[in-house]
Short mmCIF file of C-alpha atoms in Angstrom, two decimals:
data_model
loop_
_atom_site.label_atom_id
_atom_site.label_comp_id
_atom_site.label_asym_id
_atom_site.label_seq_id
_atom_site.Cartn_x
_atom_site.Cartn_y
_atom_site.Cartn_z
CA GLY A 284 54.22 108.47 -169.63
CA ALA A 285 51.56 108.30 -166.92
CA GLY A 286 50.88 111.46 -165.05
CA VAL A 287 49.92 111.87 -161.40
CA SER A 288 46.75 109.95 -160.62
CA GLN A 289 44.37 110.36 -157.68
CA SER A 290 41.57 108.25 -156.40
CA PRO A 291 38.73 108.32 -155.87
CA ARG A 292 37.92 111.27 -158.15
CA TYR A 293 34.77 112.03 -156.15
CA LYS A 294 33.97 111.18 -152.57
CA VAL A 295 30.78 111.91 -150.62
CA ALA A 296 31.07 111.50 -146.88
CA LYS A 297 28.64 112.06 -144.09
CA ARG A 298 29.80 114.37 -141.37
CA GLY A 299 31.82 112.41 -138.86
CA GLN A 300 33.06 109.74 -141.23
CA ASP A 301 36.74 109.11 -141.95
CA VAL A 302 38.04 109.31 -145.54
CA ALA A 303 41.23 108.31 -147.24
CA LEU A 304 42.46 109.90 -150.45
CA ARG A 305 45.20 108.29 -152.56
CA CYS A 306 47.79 109.87 -154.76
CA ASP A 307 50.05 107.97 -157.22
CA PRO A 308 52.90 110.31 -158.18
CA ILE A 309 54.87 110.08 -161.49
CA SER A 310 57.24 107.20 -161.13
CA GLY A 311 60.58 108.33 -159.77
CA HIS A 312 59.33 111.64 -158.46
CA VAL A 313 60.99 112.39 -155.15
CA SER A 314 58.79 115.21 -153.85
CA LEU A 315 55.06 115.01 -153.28
CA PHE A 316 52.74 117.82 -152.23
CA TRP A 317 49.15 117.94 -151.10
CA TYR A 318 46.99 121.05 -151.61
CA GLN A 319 43.39 121.81 -150.64
CA GLN A 320 41.28 123.88 -153.09
CA ALA A 321 38.00 125.19 -151.69
CA LEU A 322 35.32 126.26 -154.19
CA GLY A 323 36.20 129.41 -155.97
CA GLN A 324 39.67 129.66 -154.34
CA GLY A 325 43.19 128.91 -155.21
CA PRO A 326 44.92 125.79 -153.90
CA GLU A 327 46.37 126.00 -150.42
CA PHE A 328 49.41 123.97 -149.31
CA LEU A 329 48.74 121.16 -146.79
CA THR A 330 51.92 119.03 -146.62
CA TYR A 331 55.19 118.03 -148.39
CA PHE A 332 57.13 114.79 -148.57
CA GLN A 333 60.63 114.10 -149.77
CA ASN A 334 60.63 110.34 -150.39
CA GLU A 335 59.00 108.89 -147.34
CA ALA A 336 59.99 111.78 -145.03
CA GLN A 337 57.23 114.30 -144.27
CA LEU A 338 59.31 117.48 -144.13
CA ASP A 339 56.56 120.10 -143.92
CA LYS A 340 53.10 119.66 -142.51
CA SER A 341 52.53 123.28 -141.62
CA GLY A 342 49.41 123.58 -143.78
CA LEU A 343 47.39 120.78 -142.26
CA PRO A 344 44.39 122.57 -140.80
CA SER A 345 43.83 120.34 -137.74
CA ASP A 346 44.91 117.13 -136.15
CA ARG A 347 42.11 115.39 -137.99
CA PHE A 348 44.25 115.51 -141.08
CA PHE A 349 47.11 113.04 -141.53
CA ALA A 350 49.23 112.18 -144.45
CA GLU A 351 51.65 109.44 -145.09
CA ARG A 352 54.04 108.06 -147.81
CA PRO A 353 55.50 104.98 -146.23
CA GLU A 354 57.51 103.67 -149.18
CA GLY A 355 58.34 106.91 -150.80
CA SER A 356 55.92 106.52 -153.73
CA VAL A 357 52.06 106.34 -153.20
CA SER A 358 50.72 108.80 -150.59
CA THR A 359 47.47 108.81 -148.67
CA LEU A 360 45.80 111.81 -147.13
CA LYS A 361 43.46 110.78 -144.33
CA ILE A 362 40.77 113.01 -142.84
CA GLN A 363 39.17 111.78 -139.63
CA ARG A 364 35.67 112.81 -138.36
CA THR A 365 34.96 114.90 -141.50
CA GLN A 366 33.33 118.24 -141.14
CA GLN A 367 31.41 120.33 -143.72
CA GLU A 368 34.34 122.76 -143.93
CA ASP A 369 36.51 119.93 -145.21
CA SER A 370 34.56 119.94 -148.43
CA ALA A 371 37.06 120.84 -151.17
CA VAL A 372 39.14 119.48 -154.04
CA TYR A 373 42.30 117.86 -152.77
CA LEU A 374 45.16 118.09 -155.24
CA CYS A 375 48.32 116.08 -155.23
CA ALA A 376 51.48 117.13 -157.10
CA SER A 377 54.86 115.56 -157.55
CA SER A 378 58.28 116.75 -158.72
CA LEU A 379 61.48 115.08 -159.82
CA ASP A 380 64.14 117.01 -157.90
CA LEU A 381 67.07 116.47 -160.24
CA PRO A 382 70.41 117.55 -158.65
CA ASN A 383 71.88 120.76 -159.91
CA ARG A 384 68.56 121.74 -161.45
CA ASP A 385 67.40 125.22 -160.71
CA TYR A 386 63.71 124.52 -160.17
CA HIS A 387 61.63 121.34 -160.01
CA GLU A 388 58.27 121.65 -161.78
CA GLN A 389 55.27 120.27 -159.90
CA TYR A 390 52.99 118.06 -161.92
CA PHE A 391 49.42 118.01 -160.64
CA GLY A 392 46.86 115.26 -160.49
CA PRO A 393 43.16 115.68 -161.36
CA GLY A 394 42.19 116.00 -157.72
CA THR A 395 39.66 114.38 -155.49
CA ARG A 396 36.43 116.33 -154.85
CA LEU A 397 35.32 115.70 -151.32
CA THR A 398 31.79 116.68 -150.36
CA VAL A 399 30.84 116.32 -146.74
CA THR A 400 27.07 116.25 -146.04
CA ALA B 202 54.43 134.94 -144.87
CA GLN B 203 54.00 135.26 -148.57
CA THR B 204 50.68 136.50 -150.17
CA VAL B 205 49.54 136.46 -153.79
CA THR B 206 46.74 138.79 -154.88
CA GLN B 207 44.80 138.58 -158.17
CA SER B 208 42.39 141.49 -158.37
CA GLN B 209 40.43 140.39 -161.42
CA PRO B 210 38.01 137.60 -160.57
CA GLU B 211 36.78 137.35 -164.14
CA MET B 212 37.88 138.55 -167.49
CA SER B 213 36.75 137.98 -171.06
CA VAL B 214 38.42 138.53 -174.44
CA GLN B 215 37.51 137.94 -178.09
CA GLU B 216 39.29 135.26 -179.94
CA ALA B 217 42.57 136.45 -181.53
CA GLU B 218 42.88 139.47 -179.28
CA THR B 219 45.30 140.07 -176.46
CA VAL B 220 44.46 140.04 -172.77
CA THR B 221 46.56 140.79 -169.62
CA LEU B 222 45.96 139.21 -166.28
CA SER B 223 47.25 141.00 -163.12
CA CYS B 224 49.04 139.63 -160.13
CA THR B 225 50.77 141.27 -157.17
CA TYR B 226 52.65 139.45 -154.39
CA ASP B 227 54.22 140.22 -151.07
CA THR B 228 57.31 138.55 -149.77
CA SER B 229 60.47 139.22 -147.72
CA GLU B 230 62.30 136.51 -149.60
CA SER B 231 65.13 137.63 -152.05
CA ASN B 232 65.24 134.47 -154.12
CA TYR B 233 61.97 133.10 -155.39
CA TYR B 234 59.99 131.93 -158.39
CA LEU B 235 56.78 133.18 -159.90
CA PHE B 236 54.34 131.13 -161.95
CA TRP B 237 51.17 131.28 -163.93
CA TYR B 238 49.13 128.07 -163.90
CA LYS B 239 46.12 127.22 -166.02
CA GLN B 240 43.29 125.08 -164.71
CA PRO B 241 40.78 124.24 -167.51
CA PRO B 242 37.20 123.29 -166.51
CA SER B 243 37.34 119.82 -164.83
CA ARG B 244 40.87 119.34 -165.96
CA GLN B 245 44.33 119.25 -164.36
CA MET B 246 46.39 122.28 -163.32
CA ILE B 247 49.20 122.85 -165.75
CA LEU B 248 52.14 125.24 -165.67
CA VAL B 249 51.96 127.98 -168.26
CA ILE B 250 55.03 130.05 -167.53
CA ARG B 251 57.76 130.47 -164.83
CA GLN B 252 59.91 133.47 -163.87
CA GLU B 253 62.99 133.35 -161.68
CA ALA B 254 63.18 136.51 -159.54
CA TYR B 255 66.92 136.91 -160.10
CA LYS B 256 66.39 137.17 -163.88
CA GLN B 257 65.58 140.56 -165.17
CA GLN B 258 64.41 139.32 -168.55
CA ASN B 259 60.74 138.59 -168.76
CA ALA B 260 59.83 135.00 -169.53
CA THR B 261 58.05 134.06 -172.71
CA GLU B 262 56.43 130.87 -173.89
CA ASN B 263 54.91 131.11 -177.35
CA ARG B 264 51.81 133.26 -177.03
CA PHE B 265 52.29 133.73 -173.28
CA SER B 266 54.59 136.34 -171.78
CA VAL B 267 54.97 138.05 -168.41
CA ASN B 268 55.71 141.57 -167.26
CA PHE B 269 57.80 141.16 -164.10
CA GLN B 270 58.27 144.24 -162.03
CA LYS B 271 60.37 143.10 -158.98
CA ALA B 272 60.34 146.44 -157.22
CA ALA B 273 56.61 146.87 -157.52
CA LYS B 274 56.12 143.09 -156.78
CA SER B 275 53.99 142.84 -159.84
CA PHE B 276 53.72 139.86 -162.20
CA SER B 277 51.25 140.10 -165.03
CA LEU B 278 50.50 137.51 -167.80
CA LYS B 279 49.88 138.61 -171.35
CA ILE B 280 48.13 136.18 -173.68
CA SER B 281 48.42 137.12 -177.35
CA ASP B 282 46.19 135.79 -180.15
CA SER B 283 43.76 134.33 -177.62
CA GLN B 284 42.29 130.97 -178.55
CA LEU B 285 39.10 129.24 -177.38
CA GLY B 286 41.27 126.63 -175.57
CA ASP B 287 42.75 129.37 -173.42
CA THR B 288 39.41 129.50 -171.52
CA ALA B 289 40.26 128.43 -168.00
CA MET B 290 40.99 129.59 -164.44
CA TYR B 291 44.46 131.19 -164.27
CA PHE B 292 46.34 131.18 -160.99
CA CYS B 293 49.39 133.28 -160.07
CA ALA B 294 51.69 131.50 -157.64
CA PHE B 295 54.89 132.08 -155.72
CA ALA B 296 57.47 129.69 -154.41
CA PRO B 297 60.61 130.53 -152.38
CA ARG B 298 63.78 129.17 -153.81
CA GLY B 299 65.19 126.29 -151.84
CA GLY B 300 63.46 124.27 -149.21
CA SER B 301 60.27 122.55 -150.18
CA GLU B 302 59.38 125.04 -152.94
CA LYS B 303 55.70 124.79 -151.90
CA LEU B 304 53.42 126.96 -153.96
CA VAL B 305 51.45 129.91 -152.61
CA PHE B 306 48.55 130.60 -155.02
CA GLY B 307 46.26 133.62 -155.59
CA LYS B 308 42.57 133.22 -155.78
CA GLY B 309 42.56 132.96 -159.62
CA THR B 310 41.11 134.79 -162.57
CA LYS B 311 38.44 133.18 -164.68
CA LEU B 312 39.24 133.87 -168.31
CA THR B 313 36.66 133.32 -171.06
CA VAL B 314 37.63 133.53 -174.69
CA ASN B 315 34.66 134.38 -176.83
CA PRO B 316 34.38 133.35 -180.53
#
């Protein structure tokens, strides 16, 4: 079946512009995660949704970052007034969360590479 | 807070040989999971192997196996019979059991398999 998809795959923004990054999780997956991966680094957690509820946003680096998942499926990560330090690959992952299952594997999308000039 | 350390930024191995990637972590959690993820060039992150901390037996998946030393907080990945397709970034990751199970990643090891 279809995996996690993200769009756009590449985004160039001028400093100060707002951007919106989209994530389409695997159909039926309850949990959705956003991670930020700077060049040469491992991914870092940004935020987590269970259905439409944002249960953890402790990783969002500033109030310029905002994420939503209004209908419990597609999610959008919005960055306002982009800065050069926002340049990174933004990864989305989803998981199924079966009851009575020990661990719920996260399936990753291909990422959106954001370059702020 | 949990931290994951991968001390080998780059490694190389000849095709068909064995290579071991190192990872150490720090946590006060008693129940958690450890993972190795593979990120091929310009391709998606995929799970290679998972270890539950409460299980003493080391996980294995075909050519991939781990050496989990809980007391030392060490979690190394051994790749046997290396193949050209194993060339990738490898990330060690940690997740507490329960809650969001958000992943904490190391900085990665770039593995190159040479023909």
